[in-house]
PDB file of C-alpha atoms in Angstrom:
ATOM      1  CA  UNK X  73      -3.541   6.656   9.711  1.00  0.00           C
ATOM      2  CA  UNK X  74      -4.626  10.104  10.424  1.00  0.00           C
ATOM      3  CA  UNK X  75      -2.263  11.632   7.522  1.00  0.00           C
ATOM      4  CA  UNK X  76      -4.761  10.298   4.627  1.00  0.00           C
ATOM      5  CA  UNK X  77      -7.074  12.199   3.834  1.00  0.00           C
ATOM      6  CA  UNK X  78     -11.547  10.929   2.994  1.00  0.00           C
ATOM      7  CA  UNK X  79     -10.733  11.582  -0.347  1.00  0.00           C
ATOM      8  CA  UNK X  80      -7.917   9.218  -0.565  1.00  0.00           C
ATOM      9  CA  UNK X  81      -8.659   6.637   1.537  1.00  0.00           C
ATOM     10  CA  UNK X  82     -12.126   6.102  -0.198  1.00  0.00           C
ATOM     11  CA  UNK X  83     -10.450   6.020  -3.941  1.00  0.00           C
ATOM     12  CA  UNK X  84      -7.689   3.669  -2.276  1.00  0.00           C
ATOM     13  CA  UNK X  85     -10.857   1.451  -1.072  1.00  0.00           C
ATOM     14  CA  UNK X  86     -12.967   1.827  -4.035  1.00  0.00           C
ATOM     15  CA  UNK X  87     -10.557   2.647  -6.585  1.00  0.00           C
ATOM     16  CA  UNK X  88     -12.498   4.166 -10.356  1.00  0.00           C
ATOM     17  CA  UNK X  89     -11.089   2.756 -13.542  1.00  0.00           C
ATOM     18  CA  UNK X  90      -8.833   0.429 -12.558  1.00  0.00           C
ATOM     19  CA  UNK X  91      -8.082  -2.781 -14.684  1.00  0.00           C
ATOM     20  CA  UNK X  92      -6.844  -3.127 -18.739  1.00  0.00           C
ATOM     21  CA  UNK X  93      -8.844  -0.913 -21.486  1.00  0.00           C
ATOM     22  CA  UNK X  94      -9.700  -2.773 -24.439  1.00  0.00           C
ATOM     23  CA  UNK X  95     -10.301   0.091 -26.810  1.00  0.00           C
ATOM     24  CA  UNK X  96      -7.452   1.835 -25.670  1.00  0.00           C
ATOM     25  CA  UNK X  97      -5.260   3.952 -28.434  1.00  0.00           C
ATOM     26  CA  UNK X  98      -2.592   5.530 -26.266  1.00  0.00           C
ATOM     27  CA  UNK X  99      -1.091   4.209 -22.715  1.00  0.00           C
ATOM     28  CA  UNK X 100       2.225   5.100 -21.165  1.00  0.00           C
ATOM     29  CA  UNK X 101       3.341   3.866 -17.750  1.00  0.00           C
ATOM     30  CA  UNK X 102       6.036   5.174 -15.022  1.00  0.00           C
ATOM     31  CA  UNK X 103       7.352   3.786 -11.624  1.00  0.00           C
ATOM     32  CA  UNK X 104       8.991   0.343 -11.428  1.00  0.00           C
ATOM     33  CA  UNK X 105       8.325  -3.256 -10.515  1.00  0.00           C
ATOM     34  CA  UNK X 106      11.544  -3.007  -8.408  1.00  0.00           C
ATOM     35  CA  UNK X 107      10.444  -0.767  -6.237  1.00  0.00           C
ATOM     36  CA  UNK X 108       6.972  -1.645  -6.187  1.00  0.00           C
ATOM     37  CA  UNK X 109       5.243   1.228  -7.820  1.00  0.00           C
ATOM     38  CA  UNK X 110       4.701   0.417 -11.349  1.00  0.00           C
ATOM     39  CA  UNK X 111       1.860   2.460 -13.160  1.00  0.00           C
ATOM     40  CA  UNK X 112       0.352   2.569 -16.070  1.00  0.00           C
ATOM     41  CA  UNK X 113      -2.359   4.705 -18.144  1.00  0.00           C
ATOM     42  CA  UNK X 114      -4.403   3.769 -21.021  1.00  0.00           C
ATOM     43  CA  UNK X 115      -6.606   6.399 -22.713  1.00  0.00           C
ATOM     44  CA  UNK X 116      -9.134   6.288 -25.654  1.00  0.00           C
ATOM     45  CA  UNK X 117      -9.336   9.644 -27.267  1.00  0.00           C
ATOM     46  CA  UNK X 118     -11.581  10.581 -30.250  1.00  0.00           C
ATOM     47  CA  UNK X 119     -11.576  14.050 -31.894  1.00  0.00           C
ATOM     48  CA  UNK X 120      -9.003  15.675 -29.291  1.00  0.00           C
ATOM     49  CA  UNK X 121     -11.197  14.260 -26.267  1.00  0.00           C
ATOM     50  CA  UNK X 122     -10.357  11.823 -24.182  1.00  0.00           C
ATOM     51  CA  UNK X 123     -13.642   9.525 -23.666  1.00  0.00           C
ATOM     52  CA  UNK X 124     -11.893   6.539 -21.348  1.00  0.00           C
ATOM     53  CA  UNK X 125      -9.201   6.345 -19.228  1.00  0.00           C
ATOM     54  CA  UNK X 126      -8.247   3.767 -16.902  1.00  0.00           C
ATOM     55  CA  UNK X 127      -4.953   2.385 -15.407  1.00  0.00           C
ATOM     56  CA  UNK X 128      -2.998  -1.120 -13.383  1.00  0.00           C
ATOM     57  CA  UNK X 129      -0.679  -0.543 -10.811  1.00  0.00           C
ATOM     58  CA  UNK X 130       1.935  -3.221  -9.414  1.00  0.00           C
ATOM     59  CA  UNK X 131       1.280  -0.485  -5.888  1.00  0.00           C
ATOM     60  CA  UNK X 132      -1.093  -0.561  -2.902  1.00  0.00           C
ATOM     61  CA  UNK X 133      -3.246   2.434  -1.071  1.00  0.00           C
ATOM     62  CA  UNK X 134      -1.678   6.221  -2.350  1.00  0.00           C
ATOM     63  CA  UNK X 135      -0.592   5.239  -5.718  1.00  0.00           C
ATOM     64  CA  UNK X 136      -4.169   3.139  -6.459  1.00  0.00           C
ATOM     65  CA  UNK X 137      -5.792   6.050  -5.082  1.00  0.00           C
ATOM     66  CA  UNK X 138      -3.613   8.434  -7.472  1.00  0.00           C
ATOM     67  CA  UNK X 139      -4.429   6.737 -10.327  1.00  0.00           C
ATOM     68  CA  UNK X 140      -7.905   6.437  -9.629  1.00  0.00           C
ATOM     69  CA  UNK X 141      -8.349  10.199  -9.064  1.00  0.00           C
ATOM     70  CA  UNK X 142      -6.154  10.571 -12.187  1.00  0.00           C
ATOM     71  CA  UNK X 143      -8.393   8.650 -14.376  1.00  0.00           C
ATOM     72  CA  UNK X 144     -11.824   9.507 -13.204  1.00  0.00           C
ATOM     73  CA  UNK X 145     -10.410  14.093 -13.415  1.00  0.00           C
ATOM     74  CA  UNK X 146      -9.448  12.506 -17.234  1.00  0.00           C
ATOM     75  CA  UNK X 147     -12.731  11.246 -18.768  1.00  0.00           C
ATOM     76  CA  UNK X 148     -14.301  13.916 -20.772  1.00  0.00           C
ATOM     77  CA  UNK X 149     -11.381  16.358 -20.798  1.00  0.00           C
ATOM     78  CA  UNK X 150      -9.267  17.267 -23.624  1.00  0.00           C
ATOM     79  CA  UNK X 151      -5.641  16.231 -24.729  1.00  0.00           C
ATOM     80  CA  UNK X 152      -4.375  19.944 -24.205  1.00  0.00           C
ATOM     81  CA  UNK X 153      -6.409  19.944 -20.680  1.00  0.00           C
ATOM     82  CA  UNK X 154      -4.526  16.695 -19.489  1.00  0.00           C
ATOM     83  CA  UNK X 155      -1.225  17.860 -21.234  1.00  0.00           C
ATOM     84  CA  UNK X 156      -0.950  20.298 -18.100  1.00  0.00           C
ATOM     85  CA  UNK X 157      -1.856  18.154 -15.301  1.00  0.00           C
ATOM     86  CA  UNK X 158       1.237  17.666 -12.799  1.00  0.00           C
ATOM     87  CA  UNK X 159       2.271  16.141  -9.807  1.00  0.00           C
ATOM     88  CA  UNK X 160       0.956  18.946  -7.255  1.00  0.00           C
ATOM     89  CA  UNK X 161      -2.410  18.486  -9.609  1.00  0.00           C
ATOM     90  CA  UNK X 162      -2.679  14.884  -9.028  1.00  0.00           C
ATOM     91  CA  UNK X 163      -2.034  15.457  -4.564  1.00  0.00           C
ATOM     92  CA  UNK X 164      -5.084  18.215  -5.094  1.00  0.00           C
ATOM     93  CA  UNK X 165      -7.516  15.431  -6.545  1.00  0.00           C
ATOM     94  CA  UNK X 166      -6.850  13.699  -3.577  1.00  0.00           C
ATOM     95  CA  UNK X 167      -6.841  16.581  -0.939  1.00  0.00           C
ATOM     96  CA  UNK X 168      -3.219  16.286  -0.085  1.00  0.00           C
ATOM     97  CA  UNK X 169      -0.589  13.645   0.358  1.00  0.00           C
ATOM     98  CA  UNK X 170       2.043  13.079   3.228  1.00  0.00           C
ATOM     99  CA  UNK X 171       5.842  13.716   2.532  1.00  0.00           C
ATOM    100  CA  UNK X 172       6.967   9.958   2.472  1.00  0.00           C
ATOM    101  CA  UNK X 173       4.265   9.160  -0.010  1.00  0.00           C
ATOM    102  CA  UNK X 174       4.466  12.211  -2.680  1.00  0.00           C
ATOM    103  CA  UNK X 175       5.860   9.491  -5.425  1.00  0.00           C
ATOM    104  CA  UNK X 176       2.773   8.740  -5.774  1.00  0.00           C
ATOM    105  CA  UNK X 177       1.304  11.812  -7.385  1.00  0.00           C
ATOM    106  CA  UNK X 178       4.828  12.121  -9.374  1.00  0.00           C
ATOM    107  CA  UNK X 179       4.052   8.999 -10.965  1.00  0.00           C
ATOM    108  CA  UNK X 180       1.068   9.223 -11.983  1.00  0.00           C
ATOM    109  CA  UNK X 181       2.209  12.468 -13.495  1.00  0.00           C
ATOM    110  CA  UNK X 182       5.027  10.832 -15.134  1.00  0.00           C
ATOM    111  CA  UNK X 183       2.816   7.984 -17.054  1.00  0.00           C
ATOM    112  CA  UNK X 184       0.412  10.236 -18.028  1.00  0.00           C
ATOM    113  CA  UNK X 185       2.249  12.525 -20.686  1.00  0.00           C
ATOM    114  CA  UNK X 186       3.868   9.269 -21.889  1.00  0.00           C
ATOM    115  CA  UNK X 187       0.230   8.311 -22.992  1.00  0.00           C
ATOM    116  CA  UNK X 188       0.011  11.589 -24.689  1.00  0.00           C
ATOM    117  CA  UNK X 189       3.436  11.118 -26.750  1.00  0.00           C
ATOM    118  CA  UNK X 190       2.441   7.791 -27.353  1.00  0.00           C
ATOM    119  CA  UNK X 191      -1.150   8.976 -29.141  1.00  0.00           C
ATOM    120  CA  UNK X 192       0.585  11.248 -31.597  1.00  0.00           C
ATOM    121  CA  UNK X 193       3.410   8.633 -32.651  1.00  0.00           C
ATOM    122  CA  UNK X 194       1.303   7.083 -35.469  1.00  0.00           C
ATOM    123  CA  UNK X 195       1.257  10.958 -37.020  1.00  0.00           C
ATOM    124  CA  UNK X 196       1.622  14.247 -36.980  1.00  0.00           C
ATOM    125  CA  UNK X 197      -1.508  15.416 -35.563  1.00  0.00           C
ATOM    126  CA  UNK X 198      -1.510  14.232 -31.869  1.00  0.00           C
ATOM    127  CA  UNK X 199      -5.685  14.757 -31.675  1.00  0.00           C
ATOM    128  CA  UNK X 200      -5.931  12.020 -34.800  1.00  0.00           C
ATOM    129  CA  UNK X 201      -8.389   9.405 -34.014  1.00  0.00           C
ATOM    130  CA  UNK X 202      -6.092   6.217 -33.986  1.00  0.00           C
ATOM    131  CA  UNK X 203      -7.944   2.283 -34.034  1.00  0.00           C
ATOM    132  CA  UNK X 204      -7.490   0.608 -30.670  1.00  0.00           C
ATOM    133  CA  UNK X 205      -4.287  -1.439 -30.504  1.00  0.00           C
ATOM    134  CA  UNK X 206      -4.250  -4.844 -29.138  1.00  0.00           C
ATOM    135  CA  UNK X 207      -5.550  -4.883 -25.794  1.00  0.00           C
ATOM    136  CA  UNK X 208      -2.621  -5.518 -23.609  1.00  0.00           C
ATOM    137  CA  UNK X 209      -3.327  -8.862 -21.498  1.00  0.00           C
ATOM    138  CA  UNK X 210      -0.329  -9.243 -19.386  1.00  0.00           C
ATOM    139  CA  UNK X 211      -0.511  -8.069 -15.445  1.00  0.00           C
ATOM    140  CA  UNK X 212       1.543  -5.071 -15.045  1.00  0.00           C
ATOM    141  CA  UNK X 213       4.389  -6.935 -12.929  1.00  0.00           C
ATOM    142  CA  UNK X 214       5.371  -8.799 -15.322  1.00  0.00           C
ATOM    143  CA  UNK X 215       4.539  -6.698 -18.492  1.00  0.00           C
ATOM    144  CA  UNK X 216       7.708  -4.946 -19.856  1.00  0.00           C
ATOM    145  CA  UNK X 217       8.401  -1.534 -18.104  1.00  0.00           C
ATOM    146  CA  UNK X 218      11.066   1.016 -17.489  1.00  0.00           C
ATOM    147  CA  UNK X 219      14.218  -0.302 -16.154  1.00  0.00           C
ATOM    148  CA  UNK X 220      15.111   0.670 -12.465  1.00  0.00           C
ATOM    149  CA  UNK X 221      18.018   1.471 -11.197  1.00  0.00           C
ATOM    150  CA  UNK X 222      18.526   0.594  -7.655  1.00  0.00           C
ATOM    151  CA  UNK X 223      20.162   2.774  -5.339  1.00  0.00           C
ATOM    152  CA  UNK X 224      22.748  -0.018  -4.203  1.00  0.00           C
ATOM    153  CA  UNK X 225      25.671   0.063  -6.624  1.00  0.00           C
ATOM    154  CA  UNK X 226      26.306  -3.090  -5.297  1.00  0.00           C
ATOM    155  CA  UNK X 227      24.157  -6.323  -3.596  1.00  0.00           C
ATOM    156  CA  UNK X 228      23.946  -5.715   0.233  1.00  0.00           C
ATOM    157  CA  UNK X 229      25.092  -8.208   2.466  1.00  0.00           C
ATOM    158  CA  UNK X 230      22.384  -9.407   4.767  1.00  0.00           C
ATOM    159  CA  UNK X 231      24.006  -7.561   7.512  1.00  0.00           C
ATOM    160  CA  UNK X 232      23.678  -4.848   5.425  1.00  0.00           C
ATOM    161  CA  UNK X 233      20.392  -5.541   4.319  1.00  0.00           C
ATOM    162  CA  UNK X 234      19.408  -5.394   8.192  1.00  0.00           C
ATOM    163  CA  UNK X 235      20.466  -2.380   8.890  1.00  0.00           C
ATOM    164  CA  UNK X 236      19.444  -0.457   6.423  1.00  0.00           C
ATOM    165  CA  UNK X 237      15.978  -1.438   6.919  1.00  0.00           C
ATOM    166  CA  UNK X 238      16.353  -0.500  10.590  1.00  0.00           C
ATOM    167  CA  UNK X 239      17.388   2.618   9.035  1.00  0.00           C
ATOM    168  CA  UNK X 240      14.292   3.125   7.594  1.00  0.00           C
ATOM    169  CA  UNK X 241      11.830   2.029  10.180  1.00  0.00           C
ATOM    170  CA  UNK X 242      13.818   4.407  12.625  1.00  0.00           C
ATOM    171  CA  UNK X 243      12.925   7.295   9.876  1.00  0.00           C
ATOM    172  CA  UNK X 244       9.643   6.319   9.785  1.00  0.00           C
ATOM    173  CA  UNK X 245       8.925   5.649  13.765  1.00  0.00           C
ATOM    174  CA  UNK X 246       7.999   8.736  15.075  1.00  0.00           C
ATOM    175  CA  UNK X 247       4.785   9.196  12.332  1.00  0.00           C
ATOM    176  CA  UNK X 248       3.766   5.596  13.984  1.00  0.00           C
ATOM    177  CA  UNK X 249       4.350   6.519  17.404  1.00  0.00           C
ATOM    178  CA  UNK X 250       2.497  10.405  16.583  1.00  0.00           C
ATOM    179  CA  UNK X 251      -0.602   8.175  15.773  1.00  0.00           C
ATOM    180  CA  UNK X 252       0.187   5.559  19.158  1.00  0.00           C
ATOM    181  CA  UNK X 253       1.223   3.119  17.495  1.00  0.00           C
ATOM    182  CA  UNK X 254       4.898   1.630  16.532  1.00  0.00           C
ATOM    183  CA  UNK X 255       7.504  -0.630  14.076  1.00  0.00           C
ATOM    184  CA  UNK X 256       9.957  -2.956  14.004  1.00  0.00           C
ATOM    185  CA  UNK X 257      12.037  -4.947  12.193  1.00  0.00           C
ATOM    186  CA  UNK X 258      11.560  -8.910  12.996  1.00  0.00           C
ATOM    187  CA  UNK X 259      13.764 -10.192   9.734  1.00  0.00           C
ATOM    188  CA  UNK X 260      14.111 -10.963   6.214  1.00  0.00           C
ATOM    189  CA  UNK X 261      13.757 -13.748   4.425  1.00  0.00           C
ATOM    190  CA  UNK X 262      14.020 -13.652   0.798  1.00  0.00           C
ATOM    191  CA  UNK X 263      12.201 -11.544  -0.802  1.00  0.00           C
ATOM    192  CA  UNK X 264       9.985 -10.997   2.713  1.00  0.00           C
ATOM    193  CA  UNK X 265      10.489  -8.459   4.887  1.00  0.00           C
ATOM    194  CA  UNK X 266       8.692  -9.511   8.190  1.00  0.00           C
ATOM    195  CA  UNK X 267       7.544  -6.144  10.499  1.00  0.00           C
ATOM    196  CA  UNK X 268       5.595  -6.300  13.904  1.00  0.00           C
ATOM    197  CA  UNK X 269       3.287  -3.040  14.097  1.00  0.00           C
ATOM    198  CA  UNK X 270       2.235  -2.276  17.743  1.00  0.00           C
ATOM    199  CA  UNK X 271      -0.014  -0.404  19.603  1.00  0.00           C
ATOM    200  CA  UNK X 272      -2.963   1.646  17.453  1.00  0.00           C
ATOM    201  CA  UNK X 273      -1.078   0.601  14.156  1.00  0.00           C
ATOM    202  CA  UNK X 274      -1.976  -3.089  14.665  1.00  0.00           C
ATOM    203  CA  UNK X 275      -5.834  -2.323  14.457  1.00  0.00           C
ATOM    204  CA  UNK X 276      -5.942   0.772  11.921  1.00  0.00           C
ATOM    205  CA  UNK X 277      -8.427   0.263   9.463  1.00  0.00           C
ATOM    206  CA  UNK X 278      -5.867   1.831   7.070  1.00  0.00           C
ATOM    207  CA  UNK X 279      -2.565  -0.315   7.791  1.00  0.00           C
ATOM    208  CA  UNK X 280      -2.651  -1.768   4.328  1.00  0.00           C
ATOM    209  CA  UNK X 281      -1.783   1.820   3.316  1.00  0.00           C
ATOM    210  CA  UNK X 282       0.834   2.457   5.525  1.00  0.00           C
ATOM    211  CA  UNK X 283       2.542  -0.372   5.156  1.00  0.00           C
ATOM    212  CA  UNK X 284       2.771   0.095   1.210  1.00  0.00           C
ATOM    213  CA  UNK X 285       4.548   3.186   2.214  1.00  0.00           C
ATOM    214  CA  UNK X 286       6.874   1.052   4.068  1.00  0.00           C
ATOM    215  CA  UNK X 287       7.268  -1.407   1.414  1.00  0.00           C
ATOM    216  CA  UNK X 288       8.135   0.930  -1.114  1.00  0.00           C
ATOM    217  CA  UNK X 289      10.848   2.527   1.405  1.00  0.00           C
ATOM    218  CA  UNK X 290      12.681  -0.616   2.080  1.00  0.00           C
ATOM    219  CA  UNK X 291      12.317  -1.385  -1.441  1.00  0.00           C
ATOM    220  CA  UNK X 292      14.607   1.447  -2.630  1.00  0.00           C
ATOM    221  CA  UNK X 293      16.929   1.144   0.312  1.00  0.00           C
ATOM    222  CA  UNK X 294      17.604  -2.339  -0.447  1.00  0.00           C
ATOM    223  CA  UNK X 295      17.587  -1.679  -4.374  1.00  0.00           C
ATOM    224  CA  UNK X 296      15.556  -4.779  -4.676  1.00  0.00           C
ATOM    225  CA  UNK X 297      12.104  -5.983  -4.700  1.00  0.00           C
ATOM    226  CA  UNK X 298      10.799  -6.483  -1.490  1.00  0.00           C
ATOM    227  CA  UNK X 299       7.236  -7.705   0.130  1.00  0.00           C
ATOM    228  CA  UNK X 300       6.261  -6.228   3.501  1.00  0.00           C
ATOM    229  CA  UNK X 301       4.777  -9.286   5.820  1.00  0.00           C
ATOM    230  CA  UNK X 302       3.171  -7.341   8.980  1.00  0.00           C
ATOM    231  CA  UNK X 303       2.378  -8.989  12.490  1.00  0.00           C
ATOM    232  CA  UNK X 304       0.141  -7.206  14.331  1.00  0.00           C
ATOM    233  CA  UNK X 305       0.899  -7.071  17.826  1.00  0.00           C
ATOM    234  CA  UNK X 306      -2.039  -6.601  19.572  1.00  0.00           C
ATOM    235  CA  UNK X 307      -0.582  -6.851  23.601  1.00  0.00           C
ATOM    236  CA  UNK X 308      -0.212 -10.036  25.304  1.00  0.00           C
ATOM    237  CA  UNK X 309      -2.990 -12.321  25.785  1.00  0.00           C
ATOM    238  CA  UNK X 310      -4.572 -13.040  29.605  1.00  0.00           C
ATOM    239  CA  UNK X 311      -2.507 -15.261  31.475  1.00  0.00           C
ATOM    240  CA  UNK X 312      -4.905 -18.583  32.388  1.00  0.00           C
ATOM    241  CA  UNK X 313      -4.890 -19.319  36.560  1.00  0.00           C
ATOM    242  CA  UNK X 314      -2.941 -21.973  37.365  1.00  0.00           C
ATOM    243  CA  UNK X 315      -5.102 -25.425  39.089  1.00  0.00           C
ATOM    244  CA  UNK X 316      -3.826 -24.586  42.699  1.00  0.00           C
ATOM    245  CA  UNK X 317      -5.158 -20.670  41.986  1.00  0.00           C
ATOM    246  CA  UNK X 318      -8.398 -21.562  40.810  1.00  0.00           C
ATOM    247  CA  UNK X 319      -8.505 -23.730  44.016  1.00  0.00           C
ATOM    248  CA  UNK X 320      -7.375 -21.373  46.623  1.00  0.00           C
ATOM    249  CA  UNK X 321      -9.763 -19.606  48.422  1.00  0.00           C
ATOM    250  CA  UNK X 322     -11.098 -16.615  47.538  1.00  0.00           C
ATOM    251  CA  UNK X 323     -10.577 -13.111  49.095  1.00  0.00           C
ATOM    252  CA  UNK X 324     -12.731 -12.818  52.018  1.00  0.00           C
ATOM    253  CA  UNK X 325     -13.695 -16.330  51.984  1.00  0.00           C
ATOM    254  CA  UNK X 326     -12.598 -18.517  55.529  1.00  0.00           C
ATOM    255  CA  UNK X 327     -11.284 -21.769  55.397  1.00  0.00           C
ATOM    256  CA  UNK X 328     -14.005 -23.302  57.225  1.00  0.00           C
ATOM    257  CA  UNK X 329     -16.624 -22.545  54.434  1.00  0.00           C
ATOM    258  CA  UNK X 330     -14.059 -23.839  51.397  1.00  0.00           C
ATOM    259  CA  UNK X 331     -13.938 -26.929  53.442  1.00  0.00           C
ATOM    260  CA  UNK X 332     -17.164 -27.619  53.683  1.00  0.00           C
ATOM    261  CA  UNK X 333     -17.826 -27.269  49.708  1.00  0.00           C
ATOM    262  CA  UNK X 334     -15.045 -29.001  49.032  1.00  0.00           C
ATOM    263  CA  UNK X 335     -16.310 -31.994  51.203  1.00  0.00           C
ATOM    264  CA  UNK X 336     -19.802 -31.311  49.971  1.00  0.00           C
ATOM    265  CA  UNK X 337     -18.398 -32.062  46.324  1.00  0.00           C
ATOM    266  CA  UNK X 338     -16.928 -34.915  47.429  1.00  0.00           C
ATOM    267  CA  UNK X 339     -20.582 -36.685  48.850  1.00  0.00           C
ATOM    268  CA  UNK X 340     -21.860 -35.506  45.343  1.00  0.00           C
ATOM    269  CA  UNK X 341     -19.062 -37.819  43.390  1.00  0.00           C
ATOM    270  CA  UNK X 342     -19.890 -40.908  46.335  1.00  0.00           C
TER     271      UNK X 342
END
């Protein structure tokens, strides 16, 4: 979609520094599972520097691309440099982020300093080399993080469930239709959330990113985990002529000449 900028899209594609760090002696992590936009941050500092930094993500597209900007600002600067990085630092790595997907950038923000307290724990000097600590091996959805709580103060009916994703999608439809293209609700099943995008938003090269946006929308109207399923609508396909079409005679064509092929055909089969 139009709204991402090159430097996003290409560290949401190619994402820097993503996957566990070994050597690792401080990581914190921020988001949820629930809501789809767990993050974490593992640093290796030595002598006040940080000299690796990489981080997981349970997210898709603006929150891979934050921490992957994150990360890859981090390596070689010191614990006092990243100690002032904040949200609106982490949208500027990545030239700008739309409204609806700013959590992104607050996240990352948010995991970061919780690396930093957890570096100084083992002391009172928080630039003290510390050995790496057990690398951690579990994915990040299912690794323990910090509890959500969902907006729901109760479990929505599936009535309810419906239309508050409708809700949502109607929030959300005119930045699909500014871009030609459009949403809508077909169900949900489970855990599934099933969406037809239409028009230009069927064949953007960049749907996967739009429709984490969406995910994580329903996710926290629903106060549940949630998996966006898209079908792309891409308009209906030809209709095939019928037998009695194909045999009619063309425009322009008399009768006399489709006779005489058709009897022509019929000395052919003799």
């Amino acid at each position: 979609m139009d709204d991402y900028s090159a430097t996003l899209v290409d560290h949401a594609l190619n994402p820097r520094n993503r996957g566990p760090l070994d050597i690792a002696n401080a990581w914190g992590q921020a988001g949820s599972v629930r809501t789809g936009d767990a993050l974490r941050v593992m640093l290796r500092v030595e002598g006040g520097t940080i000299v690796a930094a990489r981080f997981e993500t349970s997210a898709t597209g603006p929150e891979v691309a934050a921490g992957s900007a994150l990360t890859d600002w981090l390596i070689g600067k010191t614990v006092a440099q990243a100690a002032t990085v904040t949200a609106e630092a982490v949208e500027r790595l990545v030239d700008g982020l739309p409204p609806t997907e700013r959590r992104a950038a607050r996240v990352a923000a948010e995991a970061l300093p919780a690396a930093l307290r957890d570096l100084g724990r083992s002391g009172s000097d928080p630039h003290a080399d510390q050995p790496a600590r057990p690398p951690v091996r579990q994915p990040l959805g299912v690794a323990p993080l910090r509890p959500a709580t969902p907006k729901a103060a109760r479990a929505l009916t599936p009535a309810e469930e419906t239309a508050a994703a409708e809700a949502v999608l109607a929030q959300m439809r005119p930045t699909f239709r500014a871009d030609g293209g459009d949403v809508a609700l077909i169900g949900i099943d489970g855990t599934k959330v099933h969406i037809r995008l239409s028009g230009n938003c069927a064949g953007c090269q960049l749907a996967a990113l739009t429709l984490g946006g969406v995910q994580r929308r329903l996710a926290e109207a629903l106060g549940r985990t949630v998996r966006v399923v898209p079908a792309l609508d891409t308009g209906p396909a030809p209709a095939r002529p019928s037998a009695r079409a194909a045999a009619a005679p063309r425009a322009g064509q008399s009768q006399r000449e489709q006779g005489q092929r058709e009897q022509g055909q019929r000395g052919q089969g003799r």
